[in-house]
Short mmCIF file of C-alpha atoms in Angstrom, two decimals:
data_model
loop_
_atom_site.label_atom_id
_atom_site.label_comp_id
_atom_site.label_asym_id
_atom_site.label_seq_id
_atom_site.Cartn_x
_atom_site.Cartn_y
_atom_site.Cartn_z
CA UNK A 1 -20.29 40.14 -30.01
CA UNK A 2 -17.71 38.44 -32.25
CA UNK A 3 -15.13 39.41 -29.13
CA UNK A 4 -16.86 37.88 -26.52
CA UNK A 5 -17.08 34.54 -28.06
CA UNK A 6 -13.57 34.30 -29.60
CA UNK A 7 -12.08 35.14 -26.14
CA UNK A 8 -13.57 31.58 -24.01
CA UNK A 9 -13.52 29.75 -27.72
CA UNK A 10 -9.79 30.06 -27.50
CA UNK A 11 -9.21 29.54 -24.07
CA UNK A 12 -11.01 26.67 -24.84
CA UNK A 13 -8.96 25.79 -27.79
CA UNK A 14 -6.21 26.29 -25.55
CA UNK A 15 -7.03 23.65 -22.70
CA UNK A 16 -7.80 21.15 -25.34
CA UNK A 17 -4.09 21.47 -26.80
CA UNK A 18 -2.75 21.25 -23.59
CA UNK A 19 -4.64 18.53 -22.81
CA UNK A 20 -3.49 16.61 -25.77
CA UNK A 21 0.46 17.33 -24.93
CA UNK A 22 0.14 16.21 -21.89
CA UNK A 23 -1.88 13.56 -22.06
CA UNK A 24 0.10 10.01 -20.59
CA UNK A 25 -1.70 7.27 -22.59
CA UNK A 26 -2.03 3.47 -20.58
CA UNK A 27 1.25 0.98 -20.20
CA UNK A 28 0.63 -1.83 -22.62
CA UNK A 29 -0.46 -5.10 -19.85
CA UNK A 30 1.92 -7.63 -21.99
CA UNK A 31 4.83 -5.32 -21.27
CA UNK A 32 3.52 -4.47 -17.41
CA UNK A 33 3.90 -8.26 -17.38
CA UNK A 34 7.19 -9.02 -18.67
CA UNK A 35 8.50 -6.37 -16.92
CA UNK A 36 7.58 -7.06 -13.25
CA UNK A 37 7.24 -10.11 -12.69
CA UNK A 38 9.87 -13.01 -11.82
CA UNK A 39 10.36 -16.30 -10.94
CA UNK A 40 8.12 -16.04 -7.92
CA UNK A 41 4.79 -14.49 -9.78
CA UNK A 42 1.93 -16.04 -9.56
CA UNK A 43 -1.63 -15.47 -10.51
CA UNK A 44 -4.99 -16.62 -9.21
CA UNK A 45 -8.57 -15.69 -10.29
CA UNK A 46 -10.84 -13.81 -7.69
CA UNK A 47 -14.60 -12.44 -7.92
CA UNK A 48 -15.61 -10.21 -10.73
CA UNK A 49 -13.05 -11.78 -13.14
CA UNK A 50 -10.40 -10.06 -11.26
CA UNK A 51 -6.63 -11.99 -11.32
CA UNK A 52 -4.91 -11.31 -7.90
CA UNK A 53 -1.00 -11.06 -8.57
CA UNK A 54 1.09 -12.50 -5.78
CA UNK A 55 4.72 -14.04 -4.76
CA UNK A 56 5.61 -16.89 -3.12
CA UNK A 57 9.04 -17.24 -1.94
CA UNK A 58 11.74 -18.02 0.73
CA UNK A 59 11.12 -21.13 2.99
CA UNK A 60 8.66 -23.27 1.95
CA UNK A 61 9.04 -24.94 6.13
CA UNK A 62 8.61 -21.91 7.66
CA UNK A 63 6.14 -19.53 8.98
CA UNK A 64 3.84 -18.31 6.71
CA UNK A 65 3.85 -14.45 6.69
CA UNK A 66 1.63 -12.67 4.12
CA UNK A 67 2.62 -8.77 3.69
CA UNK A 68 0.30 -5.97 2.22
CA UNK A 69 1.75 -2.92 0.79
CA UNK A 70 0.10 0.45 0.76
CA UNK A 71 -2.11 2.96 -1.45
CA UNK A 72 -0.64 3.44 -4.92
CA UNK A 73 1.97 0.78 -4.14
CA UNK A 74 2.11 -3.32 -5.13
CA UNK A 75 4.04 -6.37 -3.80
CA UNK A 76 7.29 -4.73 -5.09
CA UNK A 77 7.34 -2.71 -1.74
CA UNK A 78 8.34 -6.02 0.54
CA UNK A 79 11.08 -7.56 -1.64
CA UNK A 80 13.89 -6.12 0.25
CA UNK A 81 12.33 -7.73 3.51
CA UNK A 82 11.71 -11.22 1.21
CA UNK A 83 15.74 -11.24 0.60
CA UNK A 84 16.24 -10.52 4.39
CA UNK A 85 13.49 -12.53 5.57
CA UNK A 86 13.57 -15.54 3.04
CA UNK A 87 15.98 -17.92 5.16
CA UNK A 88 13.77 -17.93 7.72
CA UNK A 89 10.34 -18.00 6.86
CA UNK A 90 7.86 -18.19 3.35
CA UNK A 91 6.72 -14.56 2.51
CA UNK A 92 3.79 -14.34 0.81
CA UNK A 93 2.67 -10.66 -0.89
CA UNK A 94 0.11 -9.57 -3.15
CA UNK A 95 -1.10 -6.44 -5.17
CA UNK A 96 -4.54 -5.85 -4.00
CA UNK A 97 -7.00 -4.82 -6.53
CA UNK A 98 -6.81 -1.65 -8.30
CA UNK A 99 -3.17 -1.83 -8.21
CA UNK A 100 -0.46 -3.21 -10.47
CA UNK A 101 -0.59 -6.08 -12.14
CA UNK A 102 -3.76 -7.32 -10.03
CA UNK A 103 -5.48 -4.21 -12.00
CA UNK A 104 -8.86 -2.61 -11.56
CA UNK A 105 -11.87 -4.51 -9.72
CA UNK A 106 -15.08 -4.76 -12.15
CA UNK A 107 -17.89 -3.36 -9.27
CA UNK A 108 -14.94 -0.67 -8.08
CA UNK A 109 -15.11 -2.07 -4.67
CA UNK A 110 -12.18 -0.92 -2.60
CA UNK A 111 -13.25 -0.99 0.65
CA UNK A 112 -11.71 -3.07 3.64
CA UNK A 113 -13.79 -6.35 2.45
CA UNK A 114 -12.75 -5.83 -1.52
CA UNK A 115 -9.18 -5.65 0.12
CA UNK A 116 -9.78 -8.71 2.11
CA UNK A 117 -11.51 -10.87 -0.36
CA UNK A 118 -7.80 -10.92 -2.42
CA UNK A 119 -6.18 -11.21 1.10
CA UNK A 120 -8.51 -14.66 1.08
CA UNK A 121 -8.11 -15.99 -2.36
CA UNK A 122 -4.09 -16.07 -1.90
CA UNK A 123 -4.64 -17.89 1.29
CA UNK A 124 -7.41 -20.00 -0.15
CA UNK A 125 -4.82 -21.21 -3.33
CA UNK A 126 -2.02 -21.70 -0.78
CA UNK A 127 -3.70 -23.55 1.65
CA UNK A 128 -3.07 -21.74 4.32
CA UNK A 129 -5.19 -21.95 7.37
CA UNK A 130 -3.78 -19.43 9.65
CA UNK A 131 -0.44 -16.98 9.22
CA UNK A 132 1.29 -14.03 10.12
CA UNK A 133 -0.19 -10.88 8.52
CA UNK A 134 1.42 -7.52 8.18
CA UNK A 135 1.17 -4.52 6.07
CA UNK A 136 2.45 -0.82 5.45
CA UNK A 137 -0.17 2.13 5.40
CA UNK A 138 -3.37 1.05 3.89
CA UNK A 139 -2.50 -2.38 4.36
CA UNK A 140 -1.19 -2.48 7.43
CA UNK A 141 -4.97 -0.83 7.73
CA UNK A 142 -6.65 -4.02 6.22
CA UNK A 143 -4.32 -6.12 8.42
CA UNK A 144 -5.22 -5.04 11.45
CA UNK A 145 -8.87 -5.27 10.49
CA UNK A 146 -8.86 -8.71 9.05
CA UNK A 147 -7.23 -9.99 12.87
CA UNK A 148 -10.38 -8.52 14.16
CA UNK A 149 -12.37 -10.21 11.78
CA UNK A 150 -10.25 -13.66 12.00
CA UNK A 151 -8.59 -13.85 15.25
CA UNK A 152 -8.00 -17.65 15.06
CA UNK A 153 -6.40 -17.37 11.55
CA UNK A 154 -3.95 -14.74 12.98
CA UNK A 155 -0.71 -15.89 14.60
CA UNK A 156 1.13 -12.59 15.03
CA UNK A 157 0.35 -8.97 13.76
CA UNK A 158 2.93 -6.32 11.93
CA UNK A 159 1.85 -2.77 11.39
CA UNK A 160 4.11 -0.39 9.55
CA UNK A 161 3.09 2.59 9.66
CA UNK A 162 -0.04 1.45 9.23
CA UNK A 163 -3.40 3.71 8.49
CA UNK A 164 -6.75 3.82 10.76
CA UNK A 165 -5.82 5.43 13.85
CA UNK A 166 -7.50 8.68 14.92
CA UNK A 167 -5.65 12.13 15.21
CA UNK A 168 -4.30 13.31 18.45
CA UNK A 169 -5.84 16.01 20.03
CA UNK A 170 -4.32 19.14 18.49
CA UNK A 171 -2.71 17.17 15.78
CA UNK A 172 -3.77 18.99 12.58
CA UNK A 173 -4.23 16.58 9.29
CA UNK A 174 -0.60 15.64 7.61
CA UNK A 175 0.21 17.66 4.92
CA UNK A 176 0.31 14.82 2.26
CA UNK A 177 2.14 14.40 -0.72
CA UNK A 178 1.17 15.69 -4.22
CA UNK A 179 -0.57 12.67 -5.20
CA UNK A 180 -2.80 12.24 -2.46
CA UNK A 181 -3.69 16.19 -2.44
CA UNK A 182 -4.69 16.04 -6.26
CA UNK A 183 -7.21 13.08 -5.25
CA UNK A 184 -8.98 15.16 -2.65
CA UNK A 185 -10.84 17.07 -5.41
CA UNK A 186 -12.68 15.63 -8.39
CA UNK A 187 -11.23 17.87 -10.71
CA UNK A 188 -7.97 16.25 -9.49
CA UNK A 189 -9.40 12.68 -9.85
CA UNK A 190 -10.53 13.38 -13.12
CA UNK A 191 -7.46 14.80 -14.43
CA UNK A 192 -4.95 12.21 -13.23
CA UNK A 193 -6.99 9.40 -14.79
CA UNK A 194 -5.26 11.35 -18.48
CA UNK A 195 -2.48 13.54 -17.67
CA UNK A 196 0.23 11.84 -14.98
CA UNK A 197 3.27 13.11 -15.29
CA UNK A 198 6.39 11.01 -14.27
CA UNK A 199 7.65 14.43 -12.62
CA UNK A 200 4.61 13.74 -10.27
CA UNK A 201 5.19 10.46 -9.31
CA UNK A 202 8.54 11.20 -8.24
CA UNK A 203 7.63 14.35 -6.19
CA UNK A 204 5.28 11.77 -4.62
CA UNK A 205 7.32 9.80 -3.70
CA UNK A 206 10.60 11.71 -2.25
CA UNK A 207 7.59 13.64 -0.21
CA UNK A 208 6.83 9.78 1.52
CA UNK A 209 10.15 8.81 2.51
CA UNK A 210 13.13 10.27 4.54
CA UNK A 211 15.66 8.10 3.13
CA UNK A 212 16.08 10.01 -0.48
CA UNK A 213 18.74 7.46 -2.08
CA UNK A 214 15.82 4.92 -2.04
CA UNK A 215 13.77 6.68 -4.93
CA UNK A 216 15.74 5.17 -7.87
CA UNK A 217 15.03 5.88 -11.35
CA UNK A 218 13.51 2.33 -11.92
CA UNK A 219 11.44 2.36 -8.53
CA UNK A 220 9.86 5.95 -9.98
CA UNK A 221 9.14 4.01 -13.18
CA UNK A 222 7.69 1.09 -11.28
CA UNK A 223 4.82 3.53 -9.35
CA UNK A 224 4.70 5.12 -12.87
CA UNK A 225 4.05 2.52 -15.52
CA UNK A 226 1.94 -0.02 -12.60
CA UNK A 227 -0.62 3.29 -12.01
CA UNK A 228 -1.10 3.59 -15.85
CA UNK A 229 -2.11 -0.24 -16.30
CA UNK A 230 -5.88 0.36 -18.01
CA UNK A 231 -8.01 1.17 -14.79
CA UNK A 232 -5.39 1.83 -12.32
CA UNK A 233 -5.82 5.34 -12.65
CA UNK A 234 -9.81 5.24 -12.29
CA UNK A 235 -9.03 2.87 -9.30
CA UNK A 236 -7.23 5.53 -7.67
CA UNK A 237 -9.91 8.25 -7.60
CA UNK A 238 -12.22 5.42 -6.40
CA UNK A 239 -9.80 4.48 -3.27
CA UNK A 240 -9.68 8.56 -2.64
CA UNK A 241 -13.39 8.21 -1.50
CA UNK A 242 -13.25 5.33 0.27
CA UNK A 243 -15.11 5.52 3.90
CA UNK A 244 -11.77 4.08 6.06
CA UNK A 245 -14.38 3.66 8.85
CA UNK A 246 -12.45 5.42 11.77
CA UNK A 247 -15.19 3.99 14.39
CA UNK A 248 -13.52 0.47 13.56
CA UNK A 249 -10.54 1.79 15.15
CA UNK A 250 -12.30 1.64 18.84
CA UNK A 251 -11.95 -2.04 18.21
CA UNK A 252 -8.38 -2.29 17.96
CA UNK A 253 -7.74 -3.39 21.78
CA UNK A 254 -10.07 -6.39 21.16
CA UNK A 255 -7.38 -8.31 19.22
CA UNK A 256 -4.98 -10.40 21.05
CA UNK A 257 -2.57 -11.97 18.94
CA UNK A 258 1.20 -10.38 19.56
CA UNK A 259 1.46 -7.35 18.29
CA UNK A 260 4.81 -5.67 16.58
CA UNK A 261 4.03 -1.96 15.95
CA UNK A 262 7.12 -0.14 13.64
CA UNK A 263 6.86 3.23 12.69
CA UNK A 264 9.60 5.93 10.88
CA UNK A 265 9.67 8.86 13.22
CA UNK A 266 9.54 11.21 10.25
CA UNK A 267 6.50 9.72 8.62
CA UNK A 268 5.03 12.79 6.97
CA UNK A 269 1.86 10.52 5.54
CA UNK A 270 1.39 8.72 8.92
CA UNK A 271 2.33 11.05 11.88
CA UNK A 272 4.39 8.53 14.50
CA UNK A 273 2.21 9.51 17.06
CA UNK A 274 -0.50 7.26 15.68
CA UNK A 275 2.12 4.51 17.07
CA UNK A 276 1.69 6.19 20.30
CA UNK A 277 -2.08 5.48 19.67
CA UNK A 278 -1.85 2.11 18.26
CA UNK A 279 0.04 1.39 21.93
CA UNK A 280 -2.60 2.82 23.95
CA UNK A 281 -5.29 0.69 22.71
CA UNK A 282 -2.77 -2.29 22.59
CA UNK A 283 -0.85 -1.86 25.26
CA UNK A 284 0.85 -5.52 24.75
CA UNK A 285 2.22 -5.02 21.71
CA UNK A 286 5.81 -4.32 21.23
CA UNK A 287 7.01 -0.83 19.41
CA UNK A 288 9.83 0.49 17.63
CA UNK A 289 10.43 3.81 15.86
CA UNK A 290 13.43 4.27 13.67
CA UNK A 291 14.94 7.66 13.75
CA UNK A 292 15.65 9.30 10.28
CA UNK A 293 12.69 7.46 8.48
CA UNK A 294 9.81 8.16 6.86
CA UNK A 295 6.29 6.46 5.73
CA UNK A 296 8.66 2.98 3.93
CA UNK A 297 10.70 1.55 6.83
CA UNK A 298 11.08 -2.15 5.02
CA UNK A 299 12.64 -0.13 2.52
CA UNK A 300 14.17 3.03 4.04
CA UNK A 301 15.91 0.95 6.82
CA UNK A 302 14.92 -3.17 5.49
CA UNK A 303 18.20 -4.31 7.91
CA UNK A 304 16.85 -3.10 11.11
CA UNK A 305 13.04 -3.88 10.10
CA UNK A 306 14.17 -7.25 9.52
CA UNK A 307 15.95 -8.10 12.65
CA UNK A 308 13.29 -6.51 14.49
CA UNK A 309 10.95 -8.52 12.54
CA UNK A 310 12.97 -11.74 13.34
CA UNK A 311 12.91 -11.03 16.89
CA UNK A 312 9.74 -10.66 17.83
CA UNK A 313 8.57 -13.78 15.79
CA UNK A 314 11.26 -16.12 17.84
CA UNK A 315 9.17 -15.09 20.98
CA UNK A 316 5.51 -14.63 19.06
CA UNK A 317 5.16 -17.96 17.46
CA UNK A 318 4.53 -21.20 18.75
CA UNK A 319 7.30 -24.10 18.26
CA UNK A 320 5.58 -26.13 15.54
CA UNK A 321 6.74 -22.92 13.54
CA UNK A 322 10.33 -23.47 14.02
CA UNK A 323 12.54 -23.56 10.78
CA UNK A 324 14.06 -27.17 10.08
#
C-alpha cells in the first residue's frame, strides 16, 4: 500500500520541482518601459482602464498611414518601414491590447472589435478622420475588416501577409511554429502563462521568417520580456480561442479602396496562396510576392516593401496628400 502511494507522490514531487526551475517570473512594467520606448512613445487611455501604446513619427504633412503588427508582436515590428517610410509620410503604429506595453485588456476581449476599439482611440487622440491602414498577420486581419466596417475613413489598404482568408482546396493547415502549436491545447495555454523559455521564443521566431540574420539577440529579447509584461501571457491563451470569423472573409470583394496585397513566398504561418485568394475576391488590387521571404516582409526585405509601398501610394492617393 505504502508503494503505491509513494510512486504518484513523487512523481508529483517531481513536477512541482520542475515547475519551480523553470518557472519565468513577469518583466518588471517600469523596466518594460524604459526599455522600449523612445522619443516617439506615446500613451492614451482606452475602455476598461486599458493605456494603448503608440508612435507617432516621420512627416507630420504627409499621409497618414497607421500600421498594425501581428499576434505575439507590438509596434516594434514597423520601425524599419518608419525609417524608410518617414520622409514621405507620418506613420502611425500601435500595440493592440494584450500585447506589449499596451498590456492585457480588463474584460479579455480580443476579438476584431477589442482590436478595433485601440485602432479608434489612436485615431480619435490624433485627429485623424480618415488614413491609410495596413497590417501584418492578425492585423493586417483587423485592417481589412475595419475598411469594411469604415469604407469612407479608408484611403488605401496594405495587407502583409495578412490572416482571414480561407484554405485552398487541398491545402492542408500550415504547420505553425512552436508557439502557436503549444496554444492549441489548454494544457499548453496554461503552462506558458509560468514556464516560457527564451529558447522558445527564439525557435518561434526563426520558424516565422526566411530571412534568419533578422532574429537578433535583442529582437528575441524584445518578443521575450514584452510577452512576460503581467497579463501578456494570459492574453495569449485568450487570443488562441478567438472565433477569427472566416464567414467575414466572403465580404472582402465589397471594399473598394486601392488595394496593395504583399506576401513572402515562403510564409510558413500564412501560405502565399492566400494572396492568390485575397486577389480573387479583389481582383483590383495590386500584388507582390517576394521570393526568399517568410511571414515579416517589412522586416525580412523593409527596402523592397518600402518602395513598393511608395509606389502604389503615388498612384492610390488623392493630391491633397502630396508631401510639401
Amino acid at each position: 500500500m505504502k508503494k503505491r502511494y509513494a510512486i504518484p507522490l513523487g512523481f508529483f514531487i517531481l513536477l512541482a520541482a520542475a515547475f519551480v526551475l523553470l518557472r519565468t517570473p513577469d518583466t518588471d512594467p517600469a523596466a518594460m518601459m524604459e526599455k522600449y520606448t523612445n522619443e516617439f512613445s506615446h500613451f492614451v487611455a482606452a475602455p476598461n482602464g486599458l493605456t494603448v501604446h503608440y508612435r507617432d513619427q516621420g512627416n507630420p504633412y504627409g499621409a497618414p498611414i497607421i500600421l498594425l503588427h501581428g499576434n505575439a508582436a507590438s509596434l516594434h515590428t514597423w520601425e524599419p518601414l518608419a525609417a524608410r517610410l518617414g520622409g514621405d509620410y507620418r506613420i502611425i503604429t500601435l500595440t493592440f491590447p494584450g500585447h506589449g506595453l499596451t498590456g492585457p485588456n480588463a474584460n479579455r476581449d480580443y476579438s476584431y472589435a477589442g482590436m478595433a476599439e485601440a485602432v479608434d482611440v489612436v485615431a480619435g487622440k490624433l485627429g485623424l478622420d480618415h488614413f491609410v491602414i495596413g497590417g501584418n498577420s492578425m492585423g493586417g486581419w483587423v485592417s481589412w475588416r475595419y475598411t469594411l466596417a469604415n469604407p469612407a475613413r479608408v484611403d488605401a489598404l496594405l495587407l502583409l501577409d495578412a490572416a482571414g482568408m480561407p484554405l485552398r482546396k487541398s491545402e492542408n493547415e500550415p504547420p505553425r511554429n512552436l508557439g502557436f502549436k503549444l496554444m492549441e491545447y489548454p494544457a499548453g495555454r496554461f503552462l506558458l502563462q509560468s514556464i516560457t523559455p527564451r529558447s522558445a521564443i527564439e525557435k518561434s521566431l526563426r520558424q516565422t521568417v526566411s530571412v534568419q540574420s533578422i532574429v537578433t539577440e535583442p529582437m528575441i529579447d524584445r518578443y521575450w520580456e514584452l510577452l512576460r509584461l503581467p497579463g501578456n501571457r494570459r492574453a495569449a491563451g485568450d487570443r488562441a480561442q478567438i472565433d477569427r470569423e472566416l464567414e467575414v472573409a466572403d465580404r472582402v470583394g465589397e471594399i473598394t479602396a486601392p488595394t496593395l496585397i504583399l506576401w513572402g513566398e515562403e510564409d510558413q504561418l500564412i501560405y502565399a496562396t492566400a494572396a492568390q485568394t485575397f486577389h480573387e475576391r479583389m481582383p483590383e488590387a495590386e500584388v507582390k510576392i517576394y521570393e526568399g521571404v517568410g511571414h515579416l516582409p517589412m522586416e525580412e526585405t523593409p527596402d523592397a516593401v518600402a518602395e513598393d509601398i511608395r509606389s502604389f501610394l503615388q498612384g492610390a492617393l488623392t493630391p491633397a496628400f502630396e508631401t510639401p
